[in-house]
Amino acid sequence: MSAKGKVRVTSFFSSVYESRAPKVSVFLCFLISLHCFPLISTRVFGQTSPVFACDATKNPEVTSYDFCNASLGIESRVADLVQRLTLQEKILFIVSGAGSVSRLGIPKYEWWSEALHGVSNVGPGTKFSSLVPGATSFPQVILTAASFNTTLFEAIGRVVSTEARAMYNVGLAGLTYWSPNINIFRDPRWGRGQETPGEDPLLTSKYGSSYVKGLQQSDGGDPSRLKVAACCKHYTAYDLDNWKGVDRYHFNAVVTQQDMDDTFQPPFKSCVIDGNVASVMCSYNQVNGKPTCADPDLLAGVVRGQWKLNGYIVSDCDSVEVFYKSQHYTKTPEEAAAKAILAGLDLNCGSFLGQHTEAAVKAGLLNESAIDNAVTNNFATLMRLGFFNGDPSKQLYGKLGPKDVCTPEHQELAREAARQGIVLLKNSAGSLPLSPTAIQTLAVIGPNANVTKTMIGNYEGIPCKYTTPLQGLTASAATTYLPGCSNVACGTAQVDDAKKLAASADATVLVMGIDQSLERESFDRVDLVLPGQQPLLITEVAKAAKGPVILVIMSGGGFDISFAKNNDKITSILWVGYPGEAGGAAIADVIFGYYNPSGRLPMTWYPQSYVDKVPMTNMNMRPDPSSGYPGRTYRFYTGETIYTFGDGLSYSKFSHQLVKAPQLVSIPLEEVHVCRSSECKSVDAIEQSCKNLAFDIHLRVQNKGRNSGSHTVFLFSTPPSVHNSPRKHLLGFEKVLLTGKSESLVRFKVDVCKDLSVVDERGSRKVSLGQHVLHVGSLKHSLNVRI
């Protein structure tokens, strides 16, 4: 799926963003940039009424249909609707651009809308117009995940769904959103890693279920109702787009059962079970020789069967056609249509099923009852959204409109999300924060220093407005600005001019990194170094600079920046992801100390040598000493790192003290259990022995500094070395806000069979017997698990 071109026009008569820092004048803002002002779209007049079925004003007859009777149960309403449709009419409703059945008062409906980090016009179901020219654009997911704040994840989802409903009410948006992306960021080169919550299954699970709850949960208190319908994608083991000629349309991900159940599946399981998501999207790739959208074990067996999905399964766009035409998995298109539907697919993004399903039925490859199942799941989702309840203005959320999009509160949340995610990776003593009163001149240099669209990443909408890094910094200090390179590829750097600027400034901020030209959907990186002459520019500027040098990296994935990490002249390093519409304000808030940084890396940063040892196509998470393969992510990787998962600094010092934790946990087993008579390294994590088997860990966390700040408390475990277990894995995390010199008690409830278990070689969850080591910061606590 790729974005269509979008035109943006600046409006001169709009005010500069609000800042806690001193305001820059409109005139000065205009002088330094043409991007100071809120953005409006070109004047496109969209329809001003929503699309919905059962409109009694247009067709009074609909009042007699059971499927239009909102007082009946969804199951009976859907059954009534399905039995009224012909085969040809049913097929209209298994494709994303669903057709209309005017005789029953059902209009066309476009299923494909996107809301990865704000309402987006990437999908055809949503558009902006003069009525709603933009929507709040939050940071790209990888940066929001770096906040490690589940409350924030859900709050963003609530804002996005409110703006989506407001746009639906004026005919500019749909009700079904194919977000979030919860694939594991397995390889730093992946172009779509920016869209994900990072490399850890627990963080990704908590992000996915929290964001989904924010999008979906209805204020009316009815758990069967949906505010909007979310979709967790791309199921499963999808994390390669186009690397050295291997693309996602042809890639067969060879995955062990252990890695599947230990790494790739947990976020989807959590999304369905904990988040109660309304949809799961199957991916383009094959897994172990089968296209995911044609695999009955993965779809009907796991998602619908084991996890009990209450909703619909949708294909990635044209992926049914892909497994027929590109993967040659079937000989005929009719066979492809039949295999997909029989595997459990309900909806095809694209038109392939619309073209070939009827022929598949006529050829005897498919029974009409299978199509009934698919449309039943699709209609049930629309029923839960109120699509068949008549006029939306008379329903919950019916009063939302343009006034509820881009509100000051929503835009402030975008700024707060960016602040919470920004990661301080290096800070020599006394370098940051900068003092707004002491800094008379600030040199701002770099290809990403005055960018707008770069800040919002991909699957973006049109933001309410932009605040670039230069604008944010100029609000607190007088700035001199030089791009340094014409673009992020940085073929030629303006080294001499940049050195002059830095030599005469009290401090220098270098805003470097990459953008969608170097990492994006359908485009993976091949190395981990900053592009072109960026390293040269950074090094030479640092050498010439009079004052502190702050390196800001704007990117989705990580880099080998060991040259900067080890350079004493580079006093501070910040990673800011793609920080969203208010990114520049948030960066300035952190640099000038209006906000104490609390973000932590959600992914490991590797040295350049990693790319020589690890082909992207190798899906194994665990290391292989015999071949020199180092494994992947902090859980298994055995090699050198530049920075690792969870790294990040603050302007305060925090300490941890263990208050309560057991030293021994006994697992009750029945007398006849085999492990009572023979030595076992692990026992099955099954319900009988796991019931109510949990314990509490209490920690005292103290802010030893004068500054107030948030702090993420990570609880890690290193399990005994059985079943190729992780070197360590995350059991939980809590974000706490502490004023200077204060402390707080943080509690974790540890479920023994869920949190202290590992997945064995056959994909079964086992509790390892022996010594588990719990880690919180530098604190370690040994815990013996026995029968």
Short mmCIF file of N, CA, C and O in Angstrom, two decimals, residues 369-473:
data_model
loop_
_atom_site.label_atom_id
_atom_site.label_comp_id
_atom_site.label_asym_id
_atom_site.label_seq_id
_atom_site.Cartn_x
_atom_site.Cartn_y
_atom_site.Cartn_z
N SER A 369 -21.88 -21.39 1.12
CA SER A 369 -21.90 -21.25 2.58
C SER A 369 -20.60 -20.62 3.09
O SER A 369 -20.60 -19.91 4.11
N ALA A 370 -19.48 -20.88 2.39
CA ALA A 370 -18.20 -20.28 2.81
C ALA A 370 -18.23 -18.77 2.60
O ALA A 370 -17.68 -18.01 3.40
N ILE A 371 -18.88 -18.33 1.53
CA ILE A 371 -19.03 -16.90 1.28
C ILE A 371 -19.99 -16.29 2.31
O ILE A 371 -19.78 -15.16 2.78
N ASP A 372 -21.02 -17.05 2.69
CA ASP A 372 -21.93 -16.59 3.75
C ASP A 372 -21.15 -16.31 5.05
O ASP A 372 -21.40 -15.31 5.73
N ASN A 373 -20.22 -17.22 5.37
CA ASN A 373 -19.41 -17.02 6.58
C ASN A 373 -18.62 -15.72 6.50
O ASN A 373 -18.54 -14.96 7.48
N ALA A 374 -18.01 -15.49 5.34
CA ALA A 374 -17.17 -14.29 5.17
C ALA A 374 -18.00 -13.02 5.30
O ALA A 374 -17.65 -12.11 6.06
N VAL A 375 -19.11 -12.94 4.55
CA VAL A 375 -19.90 -11.70 4.61
C VAL A 375 -20.57 -11.53 5.97
O VAL A 375 -20.79 -10.40 6.42
N THR A 376 -20.83 -12.62 6.65
CA THR A 376 -21.38 -12.53 8.01
C THR A 376 -20.40 -11.80 8.93
O THR A 376 -20.79 -10.90 9.69
N ASN A 377 -19.12 -12.16 8.84
CA ASN A 377 -18.11 -11.50 9.66
C ASN A 377 -17.96 -10.02 9.30
O ASN A 377 -17.79 -9.17 10.17
N ASN A 378 -18.04 -9.72 8.01
CA ASN A 378 -17.91 -8.33 7.56
C ASN A 378 -19.12 -7.50 8.01
O ASN A 378 -18.95 -6.39 8.54
N PHE A 379 -20.31 -8.03 7.78
CA PHE A 379 -21.52 -7.28 8.17
C PHE A 379 -21.62 -7.10 9.68
O PHE A 379 -22.07 -6.06 10.16
N ALA A 380 -21.19 -8.13 10.43
CA ALA A 380 -21.26 -8.03 11.89
C ALA A 380 -20.39 -6.86 12.38
O ALA A 380 -20.76 -6.13 13.31
N THR A 381 -19.23 -6.67 11.73
CA THR A 381 -18.36 -5.54 12.11
C THR A 381 -19.05 -4.22 11.83
O THR A 381 -19.05 -3.30 12.67
N LEU A 382 -19.66 -4.09 10.64
CA LEU A 382 -20.37 -2.85 10.30
C LEU A 382 -21.57 -2.62 11.23
O LEU A 382 -21.89 -1.47 11.57
N MET A 383 -22.22 -3.70 11.64
CA MET A 383 -23.34 -3.57 12.60
C MET A 383 -22.84 -3.00 13.92
O MET A 383 -23.47 -2.12 14.52
N ARG A 384 -21.68 -3.49 14.38
CA ARG A 384 -21.12 -3.02 15.66
C ARG A 384 -20.72 -1.55 15.57
O ARG A 384 -20.64 -0.86 16.59
N LEU A 385 -20.47 -1.08 14.38
CA LEU A 385 -20.10 0.33 14.17
C LEU A 385 -21.32 1.24 14.01
O LEU A 385 -21.18 2.46 13.93
N GLY A 386 -22.52 0.64 13.95
CA GLY A 386 -23.73 1.44 13.79
C GLY A 386 -24.05 1.77 12.34
O GLY A 386 -24.95 2.58 12.07
N PHE A 387 -23.35 1.16 11.40
CA PHE A 387 -23.54 1.46 9.98
C PHE A 387 -24.96 1.12 9.51
O PHE A 387 -25.49 1.76 8.60
N PHE A 388 -25.57 0.12 10.13
CA PHE A 388 -26.93 -0.30 9.75
C PHE A 388 -27.99 0.23 10.71
O PHE A 388 -29.10 -0.30 10.76
N ASN A 389 -27.66 1.28 11.46
CA ASN A 389 -28.61 1.82 12.44
C ASN A 389 -29.26 3.11 11.99
O ASN A 389 -29.83 3.85 12.79
N GLY A 390 -29.16 3.43 10.69
CA GLY A 390 -29.79 4.65 10.20
C GLY A 390 -28.92 5.87 10.42
O GLY A 390 -27.69 5.77 10.57
N ASP A 391 -29.54 7.02 10.46
CA ASP A 391 -28.86 8.32 10.50
C ASP A 391 -27.86 8.42 11.65
O ASP A 391 -28.23 8.41 12.82
N PRO A 392 -26.53 8.55 11.34
CA PRO A 392 -25.52 8.62 12.41
C PRO A 392 -25.66 9.84 13.31
O PRO A 392 -25.23 9.81 14.46
N SER A 393 -26.27 10.91 12.81
CA SER A 393 -26.39 12.12 13.63
C SER A 393 -27.29 11.89 14.83
O SER A 393 -27.25 12.65 15.81
N LYS A 394 -28.10 10.84 14.78
CA LYS A 394 -28.99 10.52 15.90
C LYS A 394 -28.38 9.45 16.82
O LYS A 394 -29.03 8.98 17.74
N GLN A 395 -27.13 9.06 16.54
CA GLN A 395 -26.45 8.04 17.34
C GLN A 395 -25.33 8.65 18.17
O GLN A 395 -25.01 9.83 18.05
N LEU A 396 -24.75 7.80 19.02
CA LEU A 396 -23.56 8.18 19.76
C LEU A 396 -22.50 8.67 18.77
O LEU A 396 -22.33 8.08 17.70
N TYR A 397 -21.81 9.72 19.08
CA TYR A 397 -20.79 10.38 18.24
C TYR A 397 -21.38 11.17 17.08
O TYR A 397 -20.65 11.73 16.27
N GLY A 398 -22.70 11.23 17.01
CA GLY A 398 -23.33 11.90 15.88
C GLY A 398 -23.14 13.41 15.85
O GLY A 398 -23.34 14.05 14.82
N LYS A 399 -22.75 13.98 16.98
CA LYS A 399 -22.59 15.44 17.05
C LYS A 399 -21.14 15.88 16.77
O LYS A 399 -20.85 17.07 16.71
N LEU A 400 -20.24 14.91 16.61
CA LEU A 400 -18.86 15.26 16.29
C LEU A 400 -18.78 15.82 14.87
O LEU A 400 -19.50 15.37 13.98
N GLY A 401 -17.87 16.79 14.68
CA GLY A 401 -17.72 17.39 13.36
C GLY A 401 -16.37 18.08 13.24
O GLY A 401 -15.48 17.88 14.07
N PRO A 402 -16.20 18.93 12.22
CA PRO A 402 -14.91 19.59 11.99
C PRO A 402 -14.32 20.29 13.22
O PRO A 402 -13.10 20.33 13.38
N LYS A 403 -15.19 20.79 14.10
CA LYS A 403 -14.70 21.50 15.30
C LYS A 403 -13.93 20.56 16.24
O LYS A 403 -13.18 21.01 17.12
N ASP A 404 -14.10 19.25 16.07
CA ASP A 404 -13.49 18.26 16.95
C ASP A 404 -12.19 17.69 16.38
O ASP A 404 -11.62 16.75 16.95
N VAL A 405 -11.75 18.24 15.26
CA VAL A 405 -10.49 17.81 14.64
C VAL A 405 -9.46 18.92 14.83
O VAL A 405 -9.78 20.10 14.71
N CYS A 406 -8.23 18.53 15.15
CA CYS A 406 -7.14 19.51 15.36
C CYS A 406 -7.44 20.48 16.50
O CYS A 406 -7.08 21.66 16.43
N THR A 407 -8.10 20.00 17.53
CA THR A 407 -8.36 20.87 18.68
C THR A 407 -7.03 21.19 19.38
O THR A 407 -6.05 20.43 19.25
N PRO A 408 -6.96 22.27 20.15
CA PRO A 408 -5.73 22.57 20.88
C PRO A 408 -5.28 21.42 21.78
O PRO A 408 -4.09 21.14 21.90
N GLU A 409 -6.25 20.74 22.39
CA GLU A 409 -5.91 19.61 23.28
C GLU A 409 -5.27 18.47 22.49
O GLU A 409 -4.31 17.85 22.95
N HIS A 410 -5.82 18.18 21.31
CA HIS A 410 -5.27 17.11 20.48
C HIS A 410 -3.85 17.44 20.03
O HIS A 410 -2.95 16.59 20.04
N GLN A 411 -3.66 18.71 19.64
CA GLN A 411 -2.33 19.10 19.18
C GLN A 411 -1.31 19.12 20.32
O GLN A 411 -0.14 18.79 20.12
N GLU A 412 -1.76 19.47 21.51
CA GLU A 412 -0.86 19.43 22.66
C GLU A 412 -0.46 17.99 22.98
O GLU A 412 0.68 17.72 23.39
N LEU A 413 -1.39 17.04 22.78
CA LEU A 413 -1.07 15.63 23.01
C LEU A 413 -0.02 15.15 22.01
O LEU A 413 0.85 14.34 22.35
N ALA A 414 -0.08 15.64 20.77
CA ALA A 414 0.94 15.28 19.77
C ALA A 414 2.32 15.75 20.23
O ALA A 414 3.32 15.04 20.08
N ARG A 415 2.36 16.95 20.79
CA ARG A 415 3.62 17.49 21.30
C ARG A 415 4.10 16.69 22.51
O ARG A 415 5.29 16.35 22.63
N GLU A 416 3.18 16.38 23.40
CA GLU A 416 3.53 15.61 24.60
C GLU A 416 4.02 14.21 24.24
O GLU A 416 4.97 13.70 24.83
N ALA A 417 3.39 13.58 23.25
CA ALA A 417 3.82 12.24 22.82
C ALA A 417 5.25 12.28 22.30
O ALA A 417 6.06 11.39 22.59
N ALA A 418 5.58 13.33 21.52
CA ALA A 418 6.94 13.46 21.00
C ALA A 418 7.93 13.67 22.14
O ALA A 418 9.01 13.06 22.18
N ARG A 419 7.57 14.54 23.09
CA ARG A 419 8.45 14.78 24.24
C ARG A 419 8.73 13.48 25.00
O ARG A 419 9.85 13.21 25.40
N GLN A 420 7.66 12.70 25.24
CA GLN A 420 7.82 11.47 26.03
C GLN A 420 8.66 10.42 25.31
O GLN A 420 9.28 9.57 25.94
N GLY A 421 8.67 10.46 23.97
CA GLY A 421 9.40 9.44 23.23
C GLY A 421 10.86 9.77 22.97
O GLY A 421 11.69 8.86 22.83
N ILE A 422 11.21 11.05 22.88
CA ILE A 422 12.60 11.44 22.53
C ILE A 422 13.60 10.80 23.50
O ILE A 422 13.42 10.84 24.71
N VAL A 423 14.65 10.19 22.92
CA VAL A 423 15.63 9.45 23.72
C VAL A 423 16.95 10.21 23.76
O VAL A 423 17.54 10.51 22.71
N LEU A 424 17.42 10.49 24.96
CA LEU A 424 18.73 11.09 25.17
C LEU A 424 19.75 9.96 25.30
O LEU A 424 19.71 9.20 26.26
N LEU A 425 20.64 9.84 24.31
CA LEU A 425 21.57 8.71 24.28
C LEU A 425 22.94 9.05 24.86
O LEU A 425 23.68 8.16 25.28
N LYS A 426 23.29 10.33 24.83
CA LYS A 426 24.60 10.75 25.35
C LYS A 426 24.44 12.15 25.91
O LYS A 426 23.75 12.98 25.31
N ASN A 427 25.07 12.42 27.03
CA ASN A 427 25.02 13.77 27.59
C ASN A 427 26.22 13.98 28.52
O ASN A 427 26.19 13.58 29.67
N SER A 428 27.26 14.59 27.96
CA SER A 428 28.43 14.90 28.78
C SER A 428 28.02 15.87 29.88
O SER A 428 27.12 16.68 29.69
N ALA A 429 28.72 15.78 30.99
CA ALA A 429 28.35 16.57 32.17
C ALA A 429 28.13 18.03 31.83
O ALA A 429 28.98 18.68 31.23
N GLY A 430 26.96 18.53 32.20
CA GLY A 430 26.66 19.95 32.05
C GLY A 430 26.32 20.41 30.65
O GLY A 430 26.20 21.62 30.41
N SER A 431 26.16 19.49 29.69
CA SER A 431 25.89 19.89 28.31
C SER A 431 24.43 20.26 28.08
O SER A 431 24.12 21.35 27.61
N LEU A 432 23.55 19.34 28.38
CA LEU A 432 22.11 19.61 28.28
C LEU A 432 21.51 19.50 29.68
O LEU A 432 21.97 18.68 30.49
N PRO A 433 20.47 20.26 29.95
CA PRO A 433 19.80 21.17 29.01
C PRO A 433 20.57 22.49 28.81
O PRO A 433 21.34 22.90 29.68
N LEU A 434 20.34 23.10 27.66
CA LEU A 434 20.89 24.43 27.41
C LEU A 434 20.08 25.46 28.19
O LEU A 434 18.87 25.28 28.39
N SER A 435 20.72 26.53 28.57
CA SER A 435 20.02 27.62 29.26
C SER A 435 19.56 28.66 28.24
O SER A 435 20.38 29.20 27.50
N PRO A 436 18.26 28.94 28.19
CA PRO A 436 17.76 29.95 27.22
C PRO A 436 18.36 31.33 27.47
O PRO A 436 18.46 32.13 26.54
N THR A 437 18.77 31.60 28.69
CA THR A 437 19.33 32.93 28.98
C THR A 437 20.82 32.99 28.65
O THR A 437 21.33 34.01 28.24
N ALA A 438 21.53 31.85 28.82
CA ALA A 438 22.97 31.84 28.57
C ALA A 438 23.32 31.73 27.09
O ALA A 438 24.37 32.19 26.65
N ILE A 439 22.43 31.12 26.31
CA ILE A 439 22.71 30.92 24.88
C ILE A 439 22.26 32.17 24.11
O ILE A 439 21.07 32.41 23.93
N GLN A 440 23.23 32.94 23.67
CA GLN A 440 22.91 34.14 22.88
C GLN A 440 22.72 33.80 21.41
O GLN A 440 21.87 34.36 20.73
N THR A 441 23.54 32.85 20.91
CA THR A 441 23.41 32.43 19.51
C THR A 441 23.48 30.92 19.44
O THR A 441 24.31 30.29 20.10
N LEU A 442 22.60 30.35 18.64
CA LEU A 442 22.52 28.90 18.47
C LEU A 442 22.65 28.58 16.99
O LEU A 442 21.85 29.05 16.17
N ALA A 443 23.67 27.79 16.62
CA ALA A 443 23.80 27.34 15.23
C ALA A 443 22.95 26.09 15.04
O ALA A 443 23.06 25.14 15.82
N VAL A 444 22.09 26.12 14.04
CA VAL A 444 21.23 24.97 13.73
C VAL A 444 21.59 24.51 12.32
O VAL A 444 21.41 25.25 11.35
N ILE A 445 22.13 23.30 12.23
CA ILE A 445 22.70 22.81 10.98
C ILE A 445 22.17 21.41 10.70
O ILE A 445 22.01 20.60 11.61
N GLY A 446 21.92 21.12 9.42
CA GLY A 446 21.59 19.75 9.04
C GLY A 446 20.42 19.66 8.09
O GLY A 446 19.53 20.52 8.08
N PRO A 447 20.38 18.59 7.26
CA PRO A 447 19.32 18.44 6.25
C PRO A 447 17.93 18.22 6.85
O PRO A 447 16.94 18.41 6.16
N ASN A 448 17.87 17.82 8.13
CA ASN A 448 16.56 17.63 8.77
C ASN A 448 16.22 18.76 9.76
O ASN A 448 15.27 18.66 10.53
N ALA A 449 16.99 19.86 9.71
CA ALA A 449 16.80 20.93 10.69
C ALA A 449 15.54 21.75 10.45
O ALA A 449 14.99 22.32 11.39
N ASN A 450 15.10 21.83 9.21
CA ASN A 450 13.92 22.68 8.93
C ASN A 450 12.89 21.93 8.09
O ASN A 450 12.18 22.52 7.28
N VAL A 451 12.81 20.62 8.31
CA VAL A 451 11.88 19.80 7.52
C VAL A 451 10.48 19.82 8.13
O VAL A 451 10.30 20.07 9.32
N THR A 452 9.52 19.55 7.29
CA THR A 452 8.13 19.43 7.73
C THR A 452 7.67 17.98 7.54
O THR A 452 7.61 17.21 8.50
N LYS A 453 7.43 17.58 6.31
CA LYS A 453 6.84 16.27 6.03
C LYS A 453 7.69 15.10 6.56
O LYS A 453 7.15 14.07 6.97
N THR A 454 9.01 15.29 6.56
CA THR A 454 9.89 14.24 7.09
C THR A 454 9.49 13.85 8.50
O THR A 454 9.53 12.68 8.88
N MET A 455 9.04 14.83 9.30
CA MET A 455 8.75 14.59 10.71
C MET A 455 7.59 13.63 10.95
O MET A 455 7.46 13.09 12.05
N ILE A 456 6.74 13.43 9.94
CA ILE A 456 5.56 12.59 10.21
C ILE A 456 5.67 11.18 9.63
O ILE A 456 4.77 10.37 9.83
N GLY A 457 6.78 10.88 8.94
CA GLY A 457 6.96 9.51 8.49
C GLY A 457 5.95 9.09 7.44
O GLY A 457 5.39 9.92 6.72
N ASN A 458 5.70 7.80 7.36
CA ASN A 458 4.80 7.30 6.32
C ASN A 458 3.40 6.99 6.90
O ASN A 458 3.15 7.17 8.08
N TYR A 459 2.50 6.56 6.03
CA TYR A 459 1.09 6.36 6.40
C TYR A 459 0.56 7.60 7.12
O TYR A 459 -0.15 7.52 8.11
N GLU A 460 0.96 8.74 6.57
CA GLU A 460 0.67 10.02 7.20
C GLU A 460 -0.60 10.63 6.62
O GLU A 460 -1.05 10.25 5.54
N GLY A 461 -1.17 11.58 7.34
CA GLY A 461 -2.25 12.40 6.82
C GLY A 461 -1.71 13.79 6.51
O GLY A 461 -0.50 13.98 6.34
N ILE A 462 -2.59 14.75 6.46
CA ILE A 462 -2.19 16.15 6.39
C ILE A 462 -2.30 16.69 7.81
O ILE A 462 -3.38 16.65 8.39
N PRO A 463 -1.20 17.16 8.39
CA PRO A 463 -1.27 17.60 9.79
C PRO A 463 -1.98 18.92 9.95
O PRO A 463 -2.16 19.67 8.99
N CYS A 464 -2.37 19.20 11.18
CA CYS A 464 -3.02 20.49 11.49
C CYS A 464 -2.06 21.63 11.16
O CYS A 464 -2.45 22.66 10.62
N LYS A 465 -0.78 21.44 11.52
CA LYS A 465 0.27 22.42 11.25
C LYS A 465 1.60 21.74 11.54
O LYS A 465 1.61 20.62 12.05
N TYR A 466 2.68 22.39 11.21
CA TYR A 466 4.01 21.87 11.51
C TYR A 466 4.78 22.85 12.39
O TYR A 466 4.66 24.06 12.21
N THR A 467 5.60 22.33 13.28
CA THR A 467 6.65 23.12 13.92
C THR A 467 7.96 22.40 13.65
O THR A 467 8.19 21.29 14.15
N THR A 468 8.82 22.98 12.83
CA THR A 468 10.09 22.35 12.47
C THR A 468 11.07 22.48 13.63
O THR A 468 10.89 23.33 14.52
N PRO A 469 12.14 21.69 13.63
CA PRO A 469 13.15 21.85 14.68
C PRO A 469 13.70 23.28 14.74
O PRO A 469 13.86 23.84 15.83
N LEU A 470 13.95 23.88 13.58
CA LEU A 470 14.46 25.25 13.56
C LEU A 470 13.48 26.22 14.22
O LEU A 470 13.87 27.08 15.02
N GLN A 471 12.21 26.08 13.90
CA GLN A 471 11.20 26.96 14.51
C GLN A 471 11.13 26.75 16.02
O GLN A 471 11.04 27.72 16.79
N GLY A 472 11.18 25.49 16.44
CA GLY A 472 11.12 25.20 17.86
C GLY A 472 12.29 25.81 18.61
O GLY A 472 12.12 26.45 19.66
N LEU A 473 13.49 25.68 18.05
CA LEU A 473 14.70 26.20 18.71
C LEU A 473 14.74 27.73 18.66
O LEU A 473 15.16 28.38 19.61
#
